[in-house]
Amino acid sequence: MWGCVTDFFTYETTKSVVVKSWSVGIINRVVQLVIISYFVGWVFIHEKAYQVTENSVESSVMTKVKGFGYQNNYVMDVADYVIPQQGAAIFCILTKVIITENQFQGTCPEYSNKYRCDQDKDCLQHIGNILSNGVITGVCLNSTIGNETVGRCESEGWCPAENDNVEVKPMLNVINFTIFIKNSVRFPLFDVTRGNFLSTMSRDEIRKCNYHPVDSPFCPIFNVGDILNYTNQDLETLANKGGEIGINVQWKCNLDYDIENCVPRYSFTRLDKPFEKNAISNGYNFRFAKYYMTENGTEFRTLHKAYAIRFDVMVTGKAGKFDTIPTLINLVAAFTSVGLGTVLCDLILLNCLKGAEQYKAKKFEEVSDAQIEASLAHSPVSQLSLKGGIKSSYDSGAISLATSDQAM
Amino acid sequence: MWGCVTDFFTYETTKSVVVKSWSVGIINRVVQLVIISYFVGWVFIHEKAYQVTENSVESSVMTKVKGFGYQNNYVMDVADYVIPQQGAAIFCILTKVIITENQFQGTCPEYSNKYRCDQDKDCLQHIGNILSNGVITGVCLNSTIGNETVGRCESEGWCPAENDNVEVKPMLNVINFTIFIKNSVRFPLFDVTRGNFLSTMSRDEIRKCNYHPVDSPFCPIFNVGDILNYTNQDLETLANKGGEIGINVQWKCNLDYDIENCVPRYSFTRLDKPFEKNAISNGYNFRFAKYYMTENGTEFRTLHKAYAIRFDVMVTGKAGKFDTIPTLINLVAAFTSVGLGTVLCDLILLNCLKGAEQYKAKKFEEVSDAQIEASLAHSPVSQLSLKGGIKSSYDSGAISLATSDQAM
Amino acid sequence: MWGCVTDFFTYETTKSVVVKSWSVGIINRVVQLVIISYFVGWVFIHEKAYQVTENSVESSVMTKVKGFGYQNNYVMDVADYVIPQQGAAIFCILTKVIITENQFQGTCPEYSNKYRCDQDKDCLQHIGNILSNGVITGVCLNSTIGNETVGRCESEGWCPAENDNVEVKPMLNVINFTIFIKNSVRFPLFDVTRGNFLSTMSRDEIRKCNYHPVDSPFCPIFNVGDILNYTNQDLETLANKGGEIGINVQWKCNLDYDIENCVPRYSFTRLDKPFEKNAISNGYNFRFAKYYMTENGTEFRTLHKAYAIRFDVMVTGKAGKFDTIPTLINLVAAFTSVGLGTVLCDLILLNCLKGAEQYKAKKFEEVSDAQIEASLAHSPVSQLSLKGGIKSSYDSGAISLATSDQAM
C-alpha cells in the first residue's frame, strides 16, 4: 500500500543530452527565435489568437430618406419614391417610372412588334407566353398605333397594354437626396450592444453632418451623390436603368479595449458587379400598381414600371475578446512548435556534423530482443544484479563517473 | 559573462532508448501509420483543416416572377399577385384571395355562427375578443343571411364583416410561373464576390433556360411547378391553404481552387414542415386592404384575405482558403499525436513484453531523496567527483563503454 | 536491405529519470491535477470543446398580429395598422397616424414657423432645403392659419402642406394586441430542422396560450403589453413617439442530447437603447400615402405620418455536436499541457531543491565539441570501441551497473 503511494508521488523527467557545440547551439536558438517570433508576432499580436471571436451579429437597421425630385412633372417626396416606406434595411428609390394609366380588365392588342400578325394563326405560337402583357388569346386584332393600322395579337388582362418603350426623363435630383441610417448591433456571445452614432455626437451635430470617409467617418447621413461617386457609378445610367448598391456597415471590435473604440466602418459597392459579364438584367426594375375604383364600382389601376436604385444596408460584425481556451490551445501549440525545432536540430546534429556518430552514441542507447533474451538466460544472479542496478542506479552512475574521472 | 553565452548556445536533446524488438517496433509503426493516416486523410484532406473558413456571407437577392393567372375572373399579373412587389428575397405569390368589397366604417353583425345570439347578454362574453371582425359592442342584431333571419352580435369596425367561408377557386396557373433569382454574395474575410450566373452564360442562354438539378444546375430561372415537385407538394392543397417554401442557395467555395469553381447549389424545402405535428397554422395567409374614396370623401376599402405561397430565398455560404495558423496548429496536433503513440507502446513494452523488467531498467534511471542526501553527506570529494562527472561525462561514457566492450 | 527493414521497425522511447522525492512528486501531481481539472471541468464539460459548433442558422419567420384599436375615431384592424401586411419578421404596428387629406400637386405655403417670411428674399435661404414639405420656390405667400394671416414661403409639391404639430391620440389599445410567431430554423451543418412549437402542444393549446417566461416559455403567442413590461417601456411614450423592439429567438442546441431538447428561448430588448445618449431620432416614424383619383382622373393622396412600434424578430442559433477533430485537437492540447507541467517541476527540481546539482548531473549528460574532436583524434581503436559501444550498449550498461553494484 505505502509502496503504491510512494510510487505515485514520484516525478519523471526526461534524461537529456546537452550538446555544447557552437554550430548546433546557434542553429537551435535561431530556429527557436524564428518560431517564437512567428507565434508572438503573427499568431498572437496580428491574428489575435488569444481571443475568442464572434462572427454572427444581431443587427437592426432603420433608414430614412430625405429629398425632393421631379418626375413626370410631379414633385415626388419620400412617400412617393421610396418603397417600402417603413424605413427598412433594403429600400428602393424610384428614379424613373413608366406609367400606364387607366387599365381595366378586358382584351386588347399587344403593343410590341413581336406580336405583329396578319391572321389568327400567327398568334397561336405566342399562346402561353409569359413575357406578354396578358394572356394571349390567339386572335389577331387590328390595332391603330400612331396613325398606322397594323395587326397585333390580342391579349386578355389589364388593358390597354403597357408600352415601356417610351422615353421618360429619370429623376436626376436623386443625387441630392440623403440617407440616414440608424443601426444597432449586438454581439450575443459578449452581450455587447452598440449603435452607429458616437455617444459624443449631439443631436445637432448628427442632423447637420454629412458622411465623409476621412473627415466625418461616423456621420450616419449619406448623400446619394457621394455614394455614387464612391462606387464609380454614372448617375444618368443608374437612374435610367436602375441598379443595386450595397452599403456595408462593418463592425470590427476588439472588446479588450474600451468599448468606445467599437465603431462602424462604412463601405459601398455596386452589388450587380458580378453580373457585368452577363448582359442580362443589368439594372433593376419592377412593376407595381395603384388601384382605383370608378363611381359604379369597377376597379381599374395605374401600372407603374419603376426603375429604381436599390440600397441594401448590410451589416457584418466581428468581435474578439480575450479568452483562456484559445489562448491556452495556441500557447500549447507555440510551446510544442518550439519543441519541434529539436527535430530539425537532431537531423543536423546526427547527420551533418562532424562527429555525428559520437553524438548518436550519446543520444541513443540501444537494446535488442537478443540482449534481453541473453540476459534472461543468464543466472539468477544477473537478474538480481539488474534489480540492484535499478535501485542503486544513482550510486553506480556517480561511481562510474567518478571512476572515469579518475581514469582520465 | 562568456560562460553565460556559451551556456546559452547549447543544444539540449532528449536521450533516447532504441528498442530493437520486432513486436514493439511493428506496433509502434502501425500506431504511427494509423495516426498519420487519420490526420492526412480525414483532418487535412477531408475536413480541410489547413484552411481558414468563413461562414458568414454578405448576400443580396433580387427576384422577379413572371406569369399570368386567373383569379375571380380577373387576369392577374405580377403587379397583382406578388407582394411585396420590389423583388425582395422573401416574396409571396397570392394563390387565393377572398375579397370583401365596399367596407365602410360602422357597425354591423358578425358573420360567423360563433357570434349567434338571441339577446344582448349573449354577446357580452365576446367583448374583447380579438378573433372577430371588429370590436364587439355587446348588442345582438337581427341579421339576414341568405333568406334566413338570425341574431348575430354587433361589431364595430369595417362593415360588412368578412365571410371567409366562401369557396374560391385558387389560381392553379401558378405552376407555370417562373421565378428569376439574381444573387450576389461576398465573403468579407477573403474579399471575394460572386454572382449566381456562370460567367460563360450569354444573355439569351439565361433567358431561355430552366433550372434542372442535373441538366441545368446553374440556371437562375425556376419553374414554380418544378419547385413543388422537388418539395413533394400538392399544388391544389398548397394553392388553397398557402404555404412557405424555402429556396436555399448554398455557396461552398474552396478558394484554393479557381474562383470559377465557386458556384451556388440550389435546394428546396417546405419551411413549415417542423410544424406538421401541430395542426395549427398550417398554411399561410394574411389580410390586406385596398383603400378607395367616394365622391364625397368617405374612405372605404376592399379587404383581401390572401392565401399565398411564400418563397424565402435563403443564402448560406462557406468559403475556405489555405491559412498558416490552422495549418500550423493542426500540424502540431498531428505531430504531437504521433508522439502520443509512444504512450501506448511504452505501456506494452514495459508491462506486456517478455523482459519488461529489463526494458524498465533501461528506460528509467532512478534517483531518490535518500541517495541525494547520502551523496550530500559524503566527503566534498564526492561533490567534486560529481561536478567533474558532469563536465567529462562524454569521456567517462566512452571509456566505460570501451571497458564493457573489452569485458565481453 | 534487411538492415534497413530492421532499423525501421525499431521503437524509440525517451530515457527518463525517475525522481523519488516527496516534495517534487507532490508538486508534480498537484500541477497535473490542476491542469487536468481545468481541461476536464472547463474546456471539456463547460465549454464543450469536444463539439463542433455551428453559429449560422437558416431561419424563416412568419408573424401574425391580432387585435383592434381606435385611431381618429376609426376602428383599425390588422389590415390597417400592420405594415408590411404579409407577416414578415420585421413589422410595424402603427400607433399614431397624422393624416393630411386631399393633397393635390401644386403650390402652397409651408406650415412651419421656420418658413415665416415677409418678402420673397426671406425665402431664398430655404431653397434646396430637404426638410420642407416640397420644393421651396423662393416666393413668399400670405397664408391664413387659424384666423391669422402671416407670410409663409411657397413650396411646390403635394398641397396642402402637412402640419405634423397636431395633437393626435395614440392607439393605446395596442397593449391588448397579440403577436403570433412561427419560426423554423435549420442548422445546415447538421441538417437539423426545428420549429418553435413543442411537438407535444396541440392546436388548441397553442391558440389559447400566452407566452410567459416561466409558466409558458414555449408559447408562440406574445401579448404586446407583456413585451412592453419585459423591456420596461412606457406605453404612452412608445405609442406617441414610436420605437423599435427586438424579439430575440435564441436557439442553443446541444445535438448530443435528444433533439426535443433543442428549444427556443425568447428575449426582448429595446433596440434604440444604444442611441439614448444622442437625442436624435428617438422613436420611430415614417410617411406613406394612399392614392386616390378624382372623377376626372386627377390623382390625389392622403399623406400619413405614422408613428409605429417596430418589432424585429431576430433569430440566432448555435448548435454543437460531438466531432472528432476538435476533440482530438483539444485532447492533444490537454495531454501536452500536462506535459508542460514538467517544465515547472524541472525548474523547482534543478534550482530550488536541496541536491539540485545532483539532480542536474542525473538529468543532463553533457557532450562538447572539444570532447568529440578529442575522441575523433584518438586511435581508430577508439572509433571502433564507440561503434561497438552502440551495438552492445545494453550489455555494457548491465555490466557497468553490476560492477558498480559490486563496488558498493
XYZ file of N, CA, C and O in Angstrom, chain C residues 221-327:
428
model
N -47.331 32.797 -28.729
C -48.196 33.975 -28.798
C -47.807 34.960 -27.697
O -47.777 34.609 -26.515
N -47.500 36.177 -28.124
C -46.962 37.186 -27.217
C -47.924 38.347 -27.107
O -48.417 38.850 -28.118
N -48.175 38.771 -25.886
C -49.013 39.922 -25.670
C -48.139 41.174 -25.744
O -47.089 41.232 -25.098
N -48.564 42.171 -26.526
C -47.735 43.373 -26.684
C -47.504 44.049 -25.336
O -46.391 44.502 -25.040
N -48.535 44.092 -24.503
C -48.383 44.699 -23.181
C -47.302 44.017 -22.365
O -46.478 44.672 -21.717
N -47.276 42.677 -22.429
C -46.230 41.937 -21.712
C -44.851 42.311 -22.232
O -43.915 42.525 -21.454
N -44.727 42.386 -23.550
C -43.418 42.705 -24.139
C -42.956 44.078 -23.652
O -41.796 44.271 -23.309
N -43.899 45.040 -23.599
C -43.532 46.364 -23.099
C -43.064 46.270 -21.655
O -42.105 46.937 -21.250
N -43.699 45.427 -20.875
C -43.256 45.233 -19.496
C -41.862 44.644 -19.428
O -41.016 45.113 -18.668
N -41.631 43.606 -20.216
C -40.326 42.947 -20.169
C -39.212 43.917 -20.528
O -38.086 43.786 -20.075
N -39.517 44.876 -21.407
C -38.474 45.810 -21.834
C -38.549 47.132 -21.079
O -37.871 48.093 -21.438
N -39.401 47.195 -20.049
C -39.544 48.408 -19.224
C -39.921 49.639 -20.040
O -39.361 50.712 -19.855
N -40.827 49.480 -20.978
C -41.242 50.602 -21.790
C -42.546 51.179 -21.262
O -43.421 50.455 -20.791
N -42.647 52.500 -21.408
C -43.878 53.156 -21.043
C -44.774 53.189 -22.272
O -44.384 53.691 -23.327
N -45.986 52.631 -22.126
C -46.881 52.503 -23.275
C -47.127 53.827 -23.959
O -46.996 53.957 -25.174
N -47.473 54.858 -23.163
C -47.898 56.114 -23.765
C -46.759 56.775 -24.554
O -46.954 57.241 -25.678
N -45.556 56.789 -23.966
C -44.400 57.362 -24.669
C -44.141 56.607 -25.954
O -43.922 57.194 -27.023
N -44.150 55.295 -25.854
C -43.834 54.467 -27.008
C -44.881 54.652 -28.109
O -44.541 54.803 -29.287
N -46.155 54.677 -27.718
C -47.217 54.819 -28.701
C -47.173 56.200 -29.337
O -47.514 56.383 -30.510
N -46.717 57.192 -28.588
C -46.664 58.565 -29.093
C -45.491 58.807 -30.018
O -45.621 59.481 -31.028
N -44.345 58.268 -29.657
C -43.129 58.563 -30.419
C -42.680 57.408 -31.291
O -41.830 57.578 -32.153
N -43.237 56.243 -31.070
C -42.775 55.070 -31.802
C -41.517 54.506 -31.175
O -40.913 55.117 -30.287
N -41.105 53.354 -31.640
C -39.900 52.744 -31.089
C -39.635 51.406 -31.749
O -40.469 50.895 -32.503
N -38.486 50.887 -31.450
C -38.093 49.607 -32.043
C -37.860 48.597 -30.947
O -37.070 48.840 -30.035
N -38.504 47.471 -31.051
C -38.358 46.437 -30.040
C -37.869 45.164 -30.706
O -38.389 44.765 -31.752
N -36.860 44.586 -30.122
C -36.326 43.350 -30.667
C -36.886 42.151 -29.932
O -36.915 42.127 -28.710
N -37.391 41.198 -30.686
C -37.816 39.928 -30.099
C -36.782 38.914 -30.531
O -36.678 38.580 -31.710
N -35.980 38.488 -29.584
C -34.896 37.602 -29.947
C -35.282 36.155 -29.702
O -35.675 35.787 -28.606
N -35.177 35.372 -30.727
C -35.423 33.943 -30.590
C -34.059 33.271 -30.654
O -33.385 33.317 -31.674
N -33.678 32.715 -29.519
C -32.340 32.161 -29.411
C -32.404 30.645 -29.351
O -33.052 30.069 -28.482
N -31.731 30.012 -30.278
C -31.656 28.550 -30.305
C -30.257 28.163 -29.868
O -29.280 28.542 -30.500
N -30.161 27.419 -28.799
C -28.855 26.973 -28.317
C -28.997 25.482 -28.100
O -29.550 25.049 -27.091
N -28.556 24.738 -29.061
C -28.872 23.314 -29.055
C -27.637 22.459 -28.888
O -26.642 22.646 -29.582
N -27.738 21.528 -27.972
C -26.723 20.509 -27.813
C -27.251 19.259 -28.498
O -28.065 18.534 -27.943
N -26.811 19.016 -29.711
C -27.387 17.934 -30.504
C -26.891 16.562 -30.070
O -27.284 15.553 -30.637
N -26.043 16.516 -29.042
C -25.670 15.218 -28.490
C -26.804 14.670 -27.627
O -26.860 13.479 -27.356
N -27.681 15.573 -27.213
C -28.856 15.136 -26.463
C -30.024 14.924 -27.421
O -29.898 15.143 -28.627
N -31.157 14.557 -26.864
C -32.357 14.351 -27.670
C -32.728 15.661 -28.374
O -32.664 16.739 -27.792
N -33.143 15.546 -29.613
C -33.470 16.713 -30.425
C -34.635 17.506 -29.817
O -34.737 18.717 -30.011
N -35.466 16.847 -29.023
C -36.599 17.547 -28.413
C -36.135 18.583 -27.383
O -36.904 19.447 -26.974
N -34.885 18.488 -26.956
C -34.348 19.487 -26.026
C -33.872 20.736 -26.749
O -33.444 21.699 -26.119
N -33.919 20.696 -28.069
C -33.484 21.839 -28.862
C -34.690 22.776 -28.999
O -35.502 22.634 -29.901
N -34.818 23.694 -28.049
C -35.991 24.577 -27.997
C -35.540 26.038 -27.987
O -34.412 26.334 -27.619
N -36.428 26.911 -28.404
C -36.033 28.333 -28.438
C -36.177 28.997 -27.076
O -36.917 28.534 -26.214
N -35.446 30.084 -26.896
C -35.605 30.931 -25.736
C -35.869 32.343 -26.259
O -35.190 32.823 -27.154
N -36.882 32.995 -25.710
C -37.249 34.317 -26.193
C -36.709 35.392 -25.256
O -36.729 35.232 -24.042
N -36.227 36.474 -25.836
C -35.889 37.615 -25.006
C -36.251 38.886 -25.751
O -36.439 38.879 -26.970
N -36.376 39.984 -25.024
C -36.926 41.215 -25.587
C -36.022 42.382 -25.239
O -35.573 42.505 -24.106
N -35.734 43.215 -26.223
C -34.900 44.384 -25.948
C -35.440 45.600 -26.674
O -36.088 45.485 -27.715
N -35.178 46.754 -26.116
C -35.454 47.996 -26.819
C -34.262 48.261 -27.718
O -33.146 48.462 -27.239
N -34.479 48.242 -29.039
C -33.348 48.277 -29.965
C -32.696 49.644 -30.066
O -31.539 49.760 -30.413
N -33.444 50.714 -29.807
C -32.821 52.033 -29.938
C -32.160 52.485 -28.644
O -31.825 53.649 -28.486
N -31.916 51.545 -27.743
C -31.243 51.869 -26.489
C -29.846 52.449 -26.691
O -29.471 53.404 -26.005
N -29.034 51.908 -27.618
C -27.687 52.480 -27.745
C -27.699 53.949 -28.142
O -26.678 54.609 -28.073
N -28.863 54.469 -28.553
C -28.924 55.851 -29.024
C -29.484 56.795 -27.972
O -29.750 57.951 -28.265
N -29.664 56.257 -26.778
C -30.266 57.085 -25.736
C -29.488 58.377 -25.496
O -30.063 59.432 -25.292
N -28.154 58.267 -25.531
C -27.332 59.432 -25.246
C -27.484 60.499 -26.314
O -27.355 61.681 -26.056
N -27.702 60.094 -27.555
C -27.937 61.044 -28.625
C -29.425 61.311 -28.666
O -30.220 60.389 -28.741
N -29.785 62.579 -28.602
C -31.210 62.881 -28.507
C -31.933 62.674 -29.833
O -33.144 62.589 -29.883
N -31.182 62.538 -30.926
C -31.812 62.484 -32.239
C -32.569 61.189 -32.459
O -32.235 60.140 -31.930
N -33.616 61.340 -33.226
C -34.336 60.202 -33.769
C -34.716 59.193 -32.695
O -34.583 57.998 -32.871
N -35.112 59.720 -31.591
C -35.684 58.894 -30.566
C -37.078 58.552 -31.047
O -37.861 59.440 -31.356
N -37.372 57.311 -31.135
C -38.664 56.935 -31.655
C -38.551 56.447 -33.073
O -37.462 56.278 -33.600
N -39.709 56.223 -33.674
C -39.720 55.606 -34.993
C -40.939 56.083 -35.737
O -42.066 55.933 -35.257
N -40.721 56.728 -36.853
C -41.858 57.138 -37.664
C -41.482 57.145 -39.124
O -40.312 57.172 -39.482
N -42.485 57.076 -39.973
C -42.246 57.147 -41.412
C -43.512 57.666 -42.075
O -44.565 57.756 -41.448
N -43.384 58.048 -43.316
C -44.528 58.593 -44.042
C -44.928 57.662 -45.167
O -44.075 57.081 -45.834
N -46.223 57.498 -45.339
C -46.686 56.784 -46.526
C -47.970 57.443 -47.009
O -48.581 58.237 -46.293
N -48.359 57.147 -48.229
C -49.520 57.822 -48.814
C -50.482 56.809 -49.398
O -50.086 55.728 -49.827
N -51.762 57.137 -49.344
C -52.764 56.366 -50.080
C -53.194 57.235 -51.254
O -53.471 58.422 -51.080
N -53.235 56.641 -52.411
C -53.512 57.408 -53.623
C -54.947 57.200 -54.093
O -55.451 56.081 -54.079
N -55.589 58.287 -54.489
C -56.960 58.226 -54.993
C -57.028 58.969 -56.307
O -56.079 59.676 -56.685
N -58.155 58.848 -56.992
C -58.316 59.568 -58.238
C -59.678 60.232 -58.251
O -60.669 59.632 -57.839
N -59.676 61.467 -58.701
C -60.971 62.139 -58.834
C -61.670 61.603 -60.077
O -61.069 60.924 -60.910
N -62.961 61.967 -60.176
C -63.743 61.532 -61.338
C -63.076 61.865 -62.661
O -63.092 61.081 -63.604
N -62.487 63.083 -62.729
C -61.868 63.475 -63.992
C -60.425 63.013 -64.130
O -59.682 63.501 -64.972
N -60.012 62.085 -63.281
C -58.713 61.444 -63.499
C -57.523 62.148 -62.881
O -56.381 61.825 -63.204
N -57.742 63.084 -61.966
C -56.610 63.714 -61.295
C -56.270 62.895 -60.048
O -57.160 62.531 -59.275
N -54.990 62.636 -59.885
C -54.574 61.847 -58.740
C -54.464 62.748 -57.517
O -53.983 63.881 -57.605
N -54.919 62.285 -56.390
C -54.639 62.974 -55.136
C -54.323 61.920 -54.086
O -54.494 60.726 -54.326
N -53.804 62.368 -52.973
C -53.376 61.377 -51.999
C -53.685 61.826 -50.576
O -53.959 63.001 -50.320
N -53.671 60.904 -49.669
C -53.741 61.195 -48.249
C -52.389 60.813 -47.666
O -51.971 59.660 -47.779
N -51.698 61.810 -47.115
C -50.376 61.534 -46.546
C -50.538 61.093 -45.095
O -51.286 61.697 -44.329
N -49.867 60.033 -44.730
C -49.886 59.544 -43.363
C -48.489 59.658 -42.778
O -47.552 59.106 -43.346
N -48.378 60.399 -41.702
C -47.129 60.323 -40.937
C -47.399 59.350 -39.807
O -48.171 59.635 -38.882
N -46.780 58.205 -39.874
C -47.137 57.131 -38.954
C -46.054 56.941 -37.902
O -44.880 56.774 -38.240
N -46.448 57.028 -36.646
C -45.581 56.628 -35.549
C -45.882 55.162 -35.271
O -47.046 54.784 -35.148
N -44.857 54.366 -35.180
C -45.106 52.933 -35.078
C -44.165 52.270 -34.097
O -43.080 52.765 -33.817
N -44.628 51.174 -33.549
C -43.723 50.290 -32.815
C -43.254 49.252 -33.811
O -44.063 48.544 -34.414
N -41.966 49.206 -34.022
C -41.430 48.233 -34.960
C -40.896 47.049 -34.182
O -40.145 47.205 -33.223
N -41.331 45.867 -34.574
C -40.845 44.649 -33.937
C -39.900 43.936 -34.896
O -40.253 43.679 -36.043
N -38.710 43.684 -34.433
C -37.739 42.914 -35.216
C -37.609 41.542 -34.578
O -37.069 41.429 -33.485
N -38.115 40.534 -35.252
C -37.905 39.181 -34.746
C -36.552 38.718 -35.257
O -36.350 38.555 -36.464
N -35.608 38.597 -34.345
C -34.243 38.247 -34.726
C -33.922 36.859 -34.219
O -34.096 36.576 -33.035
N -33.481 36.013 -35.087
C -33.225 34.632 -34.720
C -31.727 34.376 -34.720
O -31.044 34.685 -35.684
N -31.225 33.880 -33.603
C -29.829 33.478 -33.564
C -29.772 32.026 -33.124
O -30.616 31.574 -32.351
N -28.825 31.325 -33.640
C -28.759 29.917 -33.309
C -27.341 29.446 -33.164
O -26.422 29.972 -33.784
N -27.188 28.479 -32.319
C -25.883 27.874 -32.103
C -26.137 26.422 -31.773
O -26.915 26.113 -30.876
N -25.530 25.562 -32.520
C -25.714 24.146 -32.251
C -24.355 23.489 -32.163
O -23.424 23.875 -32.866
N -24.245 22.536 -31.265
C -22.988 21.829 -31.111
C -23.223 20.340 -31.151
O -24.271 19.846 -30.738
N -22.267 19.637 -31.672
C -22.380 18.193 -31.751
C -20.982 17.612 -31.651
O -20.034 18.180 -32.182
N -20.864 16.449 -31.006
C -19.564 15.807 -30.874
C -18.907 15.646 -32.228
O -19.541 15.281 -33.200
N -17.626 15.930 -32.264
C -16.894 15.740 -33.508
C -15.464 15.375 -33.152
O -14.911 15.848 -32.165
N -14.873 14.506 -33.945
C -13.545 14.001 -33.568
C -12.457 15.064 -33.670
O -11.554 15.083 -32.850
N -12.534 15.941 -34.656
C -11.423 16.882 -34.852
C -11.224 17.815 -33.654
O -10.139 17.855 -33.082
N -12.253 18.574 -33.226
C -11.997 19.408 -32.053
C -11.655 18.578 -30.824
O -10.813 18.979 -30.013
N -12.289 17.408 -30.679
C -11.973 16.552 -29.535
C -10.501 16.206 -29.541
O -9.798 16.345 -28.536
